[in-house]
N, CA and C atoms as an extended XYZ file, in Angstrom:
369
Properties=species:S:1:pos:R:3:atomname:S:1:resname:S:1:resid:I:1 pbc="F F F"
N         9.286       -2.776       -5.748 N   UNK     1
C         9.510       -2.283       -7.012 CA  UNK     1
C        10.500       -1.080       -6.757 C   UNK     1
N        11.498       -1.052       -7.612 N   UNK     2
C        12.475        0.081       -7.384 CA  UNK     2
C        12.142        1.263       -8.221 C   UNK     2
N        12.806        2.379       -8.022 N   UNK     3
C        12.333        3.609       -8.748 CA  UNK     3
C        12.588        3.463      -10.291 C   UNK     3
N        13.665        2.713      -10.654 N   UNK     4
C        14.081        2.569      -12.065 CA  UNK     4
C        12.833        1.672      -12.677 C   UNK     4
N        12.306        0.756      -12.033 N   UNK     5
C        11.229        0.014      -12.405 CA  UNK     5
C         9.803        0.860      -12.577 C   UNK     5
N         9.901        2.066      -11.628 N   UNK     6
C         8.605        2.851      -11.810 CA  UNK     6
C         8.909        3.662      -12.843 C   UNK     6
N        10.072        4.184      -13.401 N   UNK     7
C        10.397        4.898      -14.445 CA  UNK     7
C         9.730        4.092      -15.749 C   UNK     7
N         9.834        2.754      -15.679 N   UNK     8
C         9.552        1.716      -16.738 CA  UNK     8
C         8.170        1.415      -16.811 C   UNK     8
N         7.261        2.180      -16.199 N   UNK     9
C         5.803        1.815      -16.073 CA  UNK     9
C         5.175        1.698      -17.370 C   UNK     9
N         5.585        2.502      -18.486 N   UNK    10
C         4.981        2.477      -19.612 CA  UNK    10
C         5.204        1.286      -20.408 C   UNK    10
N         6.428        0.778      -20.331 N   UNK    11
C         6.871       -0.618      -20.775 CA  UNK    11
C         5.940       -1.775      -20.159 C   UNK    11
N         5.758       -1.491      -18.785 N   UNK    12
C         5.027       -2.560      -18.196 CA  UNK    12
C         3.568       -2.646      -18.573 C   UNK    12
N         3.041       -1.571      -19.152 N   UNK    13
C         1.610       -1.618      -19.640 CA  UNK    13
C         1.504       -2.605      -20.818 C   UNK    13
N         2.565       -2.903      -21.475 N   UNK    14
C         2.385       -3.892      -22.681 CA  UNK    14
C         2.452       -5.285      -22.238 C   UNK    14
N         2.505       -5.602      -20.889 N   UNK    15
C         2.491       -6.906      -20.443 CA  UNK    15
C         1.369       -7.148      -19.551 C   UNK    15
N         0.572       -8.136      -19.963 N   UNK    16
C        -0.520       -8.617      -19.234 CA  UNK    16
C        -0.406       -9.903      -18.204 C   UNK    16
N        -0.816       -9.931      -17.018 N   UNK    17
C        -0.461      -11.040      -16.319 CA  UNK    17
C        -1.147      -12.359      -16.787 C   UNK    17
N        -0.533      -13.390      -16.681 N   UNK    18
C        -0.954      -14.668      -17.053 CA  UNK    18
C        -0.462      -15.720      -15.986 C   UNK    18
N        -1.359      -16.632      -16.147 N   UNK    19
C        -1.058      -17.865      -14.878 CA  UNK    19
C         0.347      -18.443      -15.051 C   UNK    19
N         0.932      -18.234      -16.300 N   UNK    20
C         2.222      -18.729      -16.460 CA  UNK    20
C         3.343      -17.855      -16.713 C   UNK    20
N         3.042      -16.521      -16.324 N   UNK    21
C         3.992      -15.428      -16.493 CA  UNK    21
C         3.391      -14.362      -16.886 C   UNK    21
N         3.680      -13.785      -18.064 N   UNK    22
C         3.064      -12.545      -18.709 CA  UNK    22
C         2.943      -12.787      -20.282 C   UNK    22
N         1.942      -12.080      -20.627 N   UNK    23
C         1.558      -12.006      -22.221 CA  UNK    23
C         2.091      -10.654      -22.620 C   UNK    23
N         3.028      -10.556      -23.573 N   UNK    24
C         3.580       -9.294      -24.297 CA  UNK    24
C         2.659       -9.082      -25.437 C   UNK    24
N         2.104       -7.934      -25.608 N   UNK    25
C         1.636       -7.371      -26.862 CA  UNK    25
C         2.135       -6.198      -27.268 C   UNK    25
N         2.741       -6.111      -28.462 N   UNK    26
C         3.294       -4.890      -28.887 CA  UNK    26
C         2.182       -3.745      -28.997 C   UNK    26
N         2.536       -2.631      -28.345 N   UNK    27
C         1.695       -1.533      -28.334 CA  UNK    27
C         0.426       -1.780      -27.746 C   UNK    27
N         0.229       -3.037      -26.961 N   UNK    28
C        -1.035       -3.435      -26.282 CA  UNK    28
C        -2.060       -3.951      -27.173 C   UNK    28
N        -1.638       -4.153      -28.574 N   UNK    29
C        -2.665       -4.561      -29.598 CA  UNK    29
C        -2.035       -5.783      -30.442 C   UNK    29
N        -0.880       -5.993      -30.390 N   UNK    30
C        -0.224       -7.201      -31.089 CA  UNK    30
C        -0.557       -8.408      -30.685 C   UNK    30
N        -0.091       -9.414      -31.370 N   UNK    31
C        -0.497      -10.887      -30.876 CA  UNK    31
C         0.419      -11.111      -29.654 C   UNK    31
N        -0.416      -12.088      -28.684 N   UNK    32
C         0.377      -12.329      -27.375 CA  UNK    32
C         1.604      -13.170      -27.452 C   UNK    32
N         2.554      -12.878      -26.772 N   UNK    33
C         3.767      -13.761      -26.717 CA  UNK    33
C         3.992      -13.966      -25.244 C   UNK    33
N         4.117      -15.192      -24.944 N   UNK    34
C         4.257      -15.632      -23.452 CA  UNK    34
C         5.841      -15.428      -23.114 C   UNK    34
N         5.873      -14.653      -21.926 N   UNK    35
C         7.195      -14.282      -21.405 CA  UNK    35
C         7.301      -14.612      -19.854 C   UNK    35
N         8.415      -14.999      -19.198 N   UNK    36
C         8.284      -15.298      -17.837 CA  UNK    36
C         8.510      -13.867      -17.071 C   UNK    36
N         8.236      -14.018      -15.799 N   UNK    37
C         8.250      -12.740      -14.945 CA  UNK    37
C         9.613      -12.143      -15.045 C   UNK    37
N        10.643      -12.959      -14.907 N   UNK    38
C        12.060      -12.362      -15.048 CA  UNK    38
C        12.263      -11.617      -16.349 C   UNK    38
N        11.793      -12.135      -17.446 N   UNK    39
C        11.999      -11.503      -18.751 CA  UNK    39
C        11.351      -10.040      -18.619 C   UNK    39
N        10.006      -10.079      -18.333 N   UNK    40
C         9.103       -8.903      -18.135 CA  UNK    40
C         9.866       -7.903      -17.214 C   UNK    40
N        10.423       -8.326      -16.144 N   UNK    41
C        11.070       -7.361      -15.252 CA  UNK    41
C        12.284       -6.722      -15.720 C   UNK    41
N        13.042       -7.619      -16.609 N   UNK    42
C        14.262       -7.113      -17.186 CA  UNK    42
C        13.982       -6.115      -18.431 C   UNK    42
N        12.892       -6.376      -19.163 N   UNK    43
C        12.407       -5.230      -19.965 CA  UNK    43
C        12.032       -3.995      -19.603 C   UNK    43
N        11.326       -4.010      -18.364 N   UNK    44
C        10.855       -2.982      -17.639 CA  UNK    44
C        12.037       -2.172      -17.004 C   UNK    44
N        12.840       -2.887      -16.430 N   UNK    45
C        14.165       -2.263      -15.884 CA  UNK    45
C        15.008       -1.655      -16.898 C   UNK    45
N        15.237       -2.173      -17.863 N   UNK    46
C        16.074       -1.572      -19.110 CA  UNK    46
C        15.431       -0.227      -19.608 C   UNK    46
N        13.897       -0.422      -19.758 N   UNK    47
C        13.295        0.891      -20.206 CA  UNK    47
C        13.351        2.019      -19.176 C   UNK    47
N        13.296        1.626      -17.942 N   UNK    48
C        13.496        2.576      -16.871 CA  UNK    48
C        14.750        3.425      -16.893 C   UNK    48
N        15.861        2.789      -17.239 N   UNK    49
C        17.061        3.453      -17.649 CA  UNK    49
C        17.061        4.139      -18.840 C   UNK    49
N        16.438        3.667      -19.905 N   UNK    50
C        16.398        4.378      -21.083 CA  UNK    50
C        15.483        5.608      -20.977 C   UNK    50
N        14.523        5.559      -20.140 N   UNK    51
C        13.845        6.705      -19.776 CA  UNK    51
C        14.659        7.803      -19.256 C   UNK    51
N        15.339        7.590      -18.229 N   UNK    52
C        16.276        8.515      -17.630 CA  UNK    52
C        17.368        9.028      -18.705 C   UNK    52
N        17.759        8.170      -19.559 N   UNK    53
C        18.786        8.604      -20.504 CA  UNK    53
C        18.011        9.581      -21.644 C   UNK    53
N        16.712        9.275      -21.921 N   UNK    54
C        15.922       10.140      -22.776 CA  UNK    54
C        15.551       11.613      -22.210 C   UNK    54
N        15.361       11.628      -20.763 N   UNK    55
C        15.194       12.823      -20.138 CA  UNK    55
C        16.528       13.698      -20.191 C   UNK    55
N        17.647       13.048      -19.787 N   UNK    56
C        19.016       13.758      -19.871 CA  UNK    56
C        19.084       14.111      -21.464 C   UNK    56
N        19.042       13.310      -22.279 N   UNK    57
C        19.301       13.806      -23.739 CA  UNK    57
C        18.363       14.913      -24.211 C   UNK    57
N        17.098       14.871      -23.700 N   UNK    58
C        16.161       15.898      -24.044 CA  UNK    58
C        16.669       17.153      -23.575 C   UNK    58
N        17.049       17.254      -22.133 N   UNK    59
C        17.567       18.507      -21.557 CA  UNK    59
C        18.764       18.912      -22.268 C   UNK    59
N        19.798       18.168      -22.564 N   UNK    60
C        20.889       18.438      -23.014 CA  UNK    60
C        20.634       19.080      -24.472 C   UNK    60
N        19.742       18.440      -25.261 N   UNK    61
C        19.411       18.826      -26.580 CA  UNK    61
C        18.846       20.314      -26.517 C   UNK    61
N        17.798       20.542      -25.747 N   UNK    62
C        17.347       21.900      -25.588 CA  UNK    62
C        18.208       22.916      -25.444 C   UNK    62
N        19.243       22.515      -24.240 N   UNK    63
C        20.231       23.602      -24.015 CA  UNK    63
C        20.983       23.853      -25.047 C   UNK    63
N        21.525       22.856      -25.838 N   UNK    64
C        22.223       22.920      -26.976 CA  UNK    64
C        21.523       23.813      -28.023 C   UNK    64
N        20.190       23.478      -28.243 N   UNK    65
C        19.659       24.424      -29.303 CA  UNK    65
C        19.495       25.897      -28.808 C   UNK    65
N        19.319       26.185      -27.558 N   UNK    66
C        19.297       27.506      -27.122 CA  UNK    66
C        20.648       28.024      -27.273 C   UNK    66
N        21.762       27.424      -26.999 N   UNK    67
C        23.041       27.921      -27.330 CA  UNK    67
C        23.324       28.133      -28.726 C   UNK    67
N        22.909       27.344      -29.567 N   UNK    68
C        23.071       27.405      -30.910 CA  UNK    68
C        22.179       28.610      -31.524 C   UNK    68
N        20.939       28.728      -31.032 N   UNK    69
C        20.198       29.842      -31.374 CA  UNK    69
C        20.899       31.206      -30.843 C   UNK    69
N        21.327       31.205      -29.755 N   UNK    70
C        21.884       32.464      -29.158 CA  UNK    70
C        23.155       32.880      -29.805 C   UNK    70
N        23.767       31.876      -30.472 N   UNK    71
C        25.047       32.163      -31.130 CA  UNK    71
C        24.831       32.896      -32.465 C   UNK    71
N        23.726       32.605      -33.176 N   UNK    72
C        23.469       33.323      -34.503 CA  UNK    72
C        22.459       34.518      -34.204 C   UNK    72
N        21.783       34.407      -33.051 N   UNK    73
C        20.729       35.545      -32.830 CA  UNK    73
C        21.010       36.094      -31.313 C   UNK    73
N        21.963       36.898      -31.204 N   UNK    74
C        22.506       37.035      -29.853 CA  UNK    74
C        21.559       37.981      -29.072 C   UNK    74
N        20.868       39.054      -29.797 N   UNK    75
C        19.887       39.911      -29.052 CA  UNK    75
C        18.758       39.271      -28.367 C   UNK    75
N        18.464       38.044      -28.950 N   UNK    76
C        17.357       37.287      -28.311 CA  UNK    76
C        15.932       37.621      -28.752 C   UNK    76
N        15.698       38.831      -29.444 N   UNK    77
C        14.445       39.148      -29.755 CA  UNK    77
C        14.236       39.197      -31.271 C   UNK    77
N        15.063       38.535      -32.160 N   UNK    78
C        15.012       38.641      -33.607 CA  UNK    78
C        13.899       37.426      -33.981 C   UNK    78
N        13.260       37.779      -35.030 N   UNK    79
C        12.318       36.779      -35.592 CA  UNK    79
C        12.891       35.497      -36.040 C   UNK    79
N        14.150       35.666      -36.767 N   UNK    80
C        14.804       34.513      -37.244 CA  UNK    80
C        15.095       33.543      -36.041 C   UNK    80
N        15.428       34.182      -34.840 N   UNK    81
C        15.739       33.163      -33.716 CA  UNK    81
C        14.665       32.433      -33.236 C   UNK    81
N        13.503       33.028      -33.211 N   UNK    82
C        12.296       32.396      -32.864 CA  UNK    82
C        11.927       31.255      -33.857 C   UNK    82
N        12.100       31.407      -35.168 N   UNK    83
C        11.956       30.419      -36.142 CA  UNK    83
C        12.994       29.198      -35.923 C   UNK    83
N        14.126       29.675      -35.734 N   UNK    84
C        15.238       28.608      -35.704 CA  UNK    84
C        15.134       27.790      -34.357 C   UNK    84
N        14.685       28.458      -33.256 N   UNK    85
C        14.541       27.605      -31.986 CA  UNK    85
C        13.275       26.754      -32.236 C   UNK    85
N        12.239       27.317      -32.878 N   UNK    86
C        11.137       26.445      -32.954 CA  UNK    86
C        11.368       25.198      -33.941 C   UNK    86
N        12.107       25.393      -34.860 N   UNK    87
C        12.517       24.328      -35.997 CA  UNK    87
C        13.341       23.377      -35.114 C   UNK    87
N        14.298       23.934      -34.366 N   UNK    88
C        15.057       22.863      -33.596 CA  UNK    88
C        14.367       22.025      -32.502 C   UNK    88
N        13.356       22.817      -31.895 N   UNK    89
C        12.541       22.124      -30.925 CA  UNK    89
C        11.671       21.157      -31.524 C   UNK    89
N        11.127       21.393      -32.699 N   UNK    90
C        10.392       20.401      -33.521 CA  UNK    90
C        11.271       19.170      -33.880 C   UNK    90
N        12.423       19.496      -34.272 N   UNK    91
C        13.381       18.290      -34.610 CA  UNK    91
C        13.671       17.525      -33.421 C   UNK    91
N        13.998       18.027      -32.441 N   UNK    92
C        14.100       17.392      -31.026 CA  UNK    92
C        13.004       16.688      -30.563 C   UNK    92
N        11.787       17.200      -30.677 N   UNK    93
C        10.632       16.423      -30.337 CA  UNK    93
C        10.380       15.208      -31.243 C   UNK    93
N        10.518       15.384      -32.343 N   UNK    94
C        10.362       14.232      -33.411 CA  UNK    94
C        11.482       13.198      -33.035 C   UNK    94
N        12.699       13.548      -32.963 N   UNK    95
C        13.768       12.511      -32.769 CA  UNK    95
C        13.491       11.839      -31.342 C   UNK    95
N        12.913       12.574      -30.377 N   UNK    96
C        12.552       11.969      -28.981 CA  UNK    96
C        11.413       10.983      -29.177 C   UNK    96
N        10.393       11.393      -29.827 N   UNK    97
C         9.157       10.456      -30.338 CA  UNK    97
C         9.702        9.135      -30.756 C   UNK    97
N        10.648        9.426      -31.970 N   UNK    98
C        11.261        8.058      -32.612 CA  UNK    98
C        12.013        7.369      -31.767 C   UNK    98
N        12.765        7.871      -30.910 N   UNK    99
C        13.688        6.995      -30.004 CA  UNK    99
C        12.716        6.470      -29.087 C   UNK    99
N        11.843        7.129      -28.508 N   UNK   100
C        11.098        6.461      -27.395 CA  UNK   100
C        10.234        5.230      -27.967 C   UNK   100
N         9.632        5.300      -29.352 N   UNK   101
C         9.003        4.380      -29.824 CA  UNK   101
C         9.914        3.217      -30.241 C   UNK   101
N        11.103        3.357      -30.567 N   UNK   102
C        12.129        2.260      -30.661 CA  UNK   102
C        12.328        1.577      -29.536 C   UNK   102
N        12.435        2.385      -28.359 N   UNK   103
C        12.739        1.610      -27.128 CA  UNK   103
C        11.611        0.862      -26.797 C   UNK   103
N        10.365        1.348      -26.969 N   UNK   104
C         9.085        0.757      -26.462 CA  UNK   104
C         8.985       -0.699      -27.298 C   UNK   104
N         9.554       -0.843      -28.526 N   UNK   105
C         9.411       -1.902      -29.189 CA  UNK   105
C        10.599       -2.951      -29.170 C   UNK   105
N        11.394       -2.702      -28.058 N   UNK   106
C        12.458       -3.657      -27.980 CA  UNK   106
C        12.149       -5.177      -27.568 C   UNK   106
N        10.958       -5.177      -26.921 N   UNK   107
C        10.578       -6.626      -26.556 CA  UNK   107
C        10.262       -7.415      -27.804 C   UNK   107
N         9.342       -6.612      -28.725 N   UNK   108
C         9.013       -7.175      -30.031 CA  UNK   108
C        10.215       -7.691      -30.837 C   UNK   108
N        11.248       -6.778      -30.819 N   UNK   109
C        12.582       -7.276      -31.535 CA  UNK   109
C        13.061       -8.456      -30.828 C   UNK   109
N        13.116       -8.457      -29.537 N   UNK   110
C        13.942       -9.645      -28.810 CA  UNK   110
C        13.030      -10.936      -28.886 C   UNK   110
N        11.885      -10.726      -28.897 N   UNK   111
C        10.848      -11.970      -28.979 CA  UNK   111
C        10.388      -12.322      -30.340 C   UNK   111
N        10.980      -11.877      -31.455 N   UNK   112
C        10.511      -11.973      -32.776 CA  UNK   112
C        10.485      -13.437      -33.062 C   UNK   112
N        11.324      -14.320      -32.583 N   UNK   113
C        11.427      -15.662      -33.047 CA  UNK   113
C        10.481      -16.689      -32.260 C   UNK   113
N         9.790      -16.025      -31.225 N   UNK   114
C         8.992      -16.932      -30.288 CA  UNK   114
C         7.633      -17.072      -30.971 C   UNK   114
N         6.865      -18.215      -30.793 N   UNK   115
C         5.551      -18.191      -31.404 CA  UNK   115
C         4.525      -17.454      -30.480 C   UNK   115
N         3.492      -17.017      -31.185 N   UNK   116
C         2.503      -16.392      -30.450 CA  UNK   116
C         1.524      -17.236      -29.533 C   UNK   116
N         0.977      -16.757      -28.487 N   UNK   117
C         0.224      -17.571      -27.494 CA  UNK   117
C        -1.157      -17.631      -27.903 C   UNK   117
N        -1.676      -18.853      -27.948 N   UNK   118
C        -3.068      -18.956      -28.092 CA  UNK   118
C        -3.785      -19.724      -27.019 C   UNK   118
N        -4.897      -19.170      -26.459 N   UNK   119
C        -5.305      -19.815      -25.317 CA  UNK   119
C        -5.814      -21.222      -25.296 C   UNK   119
N        -6.144      -21.509      -26.472 N   UNK   120
C        -6.705      -23.096      -26.758 CA  UNK   120
C        -5.620      -24.052      -26.779 C   UNK   120
N        -4.499      -23.754      -27.368 N   UNK   121
C        -3.535      -24.704      -27.578 CA  UNK   121
C        -2.158      -24.523      -26.954 C   UNK   121
N        -2.157      -23.352      -26.129 N   UNK   122
C        -0.861      -22.923      -25.826 CA  UNK   122
C        -0.305      -23.507      -24.477 C   UNK   122
N         0.811      -23.370      -24.191 N   UNK   123
C         1.554      -24.000      -23.011 CA  UNK   123
C         0.991      -23.925      -21.824 C   UNK   123
């Protein structure tokens, strides 16, 4: 396992081993969809790279928010600056949550046309 696949461990938790590959369940609760090991590894690898992009984007956004706040409140101890920075951090956190959720649901979008797996009559 590469370090990039290690970064994708949260994506890997949505896949359960199965005798013919893996079963994907959206958010570990959805209906199971049978995928191959190669497909599962590709989803995990892509999410590993997306995880690194999210970390870099988060760091850049926090630095930009601090610079923006410092431009309007240069002394650093104004109440307005605390509220502005707090609001910006709240927005950054919400955007990060929504982006990660979107990335975690990539397999559901890619596998939308596949039938769900049923243990009684499945392949």
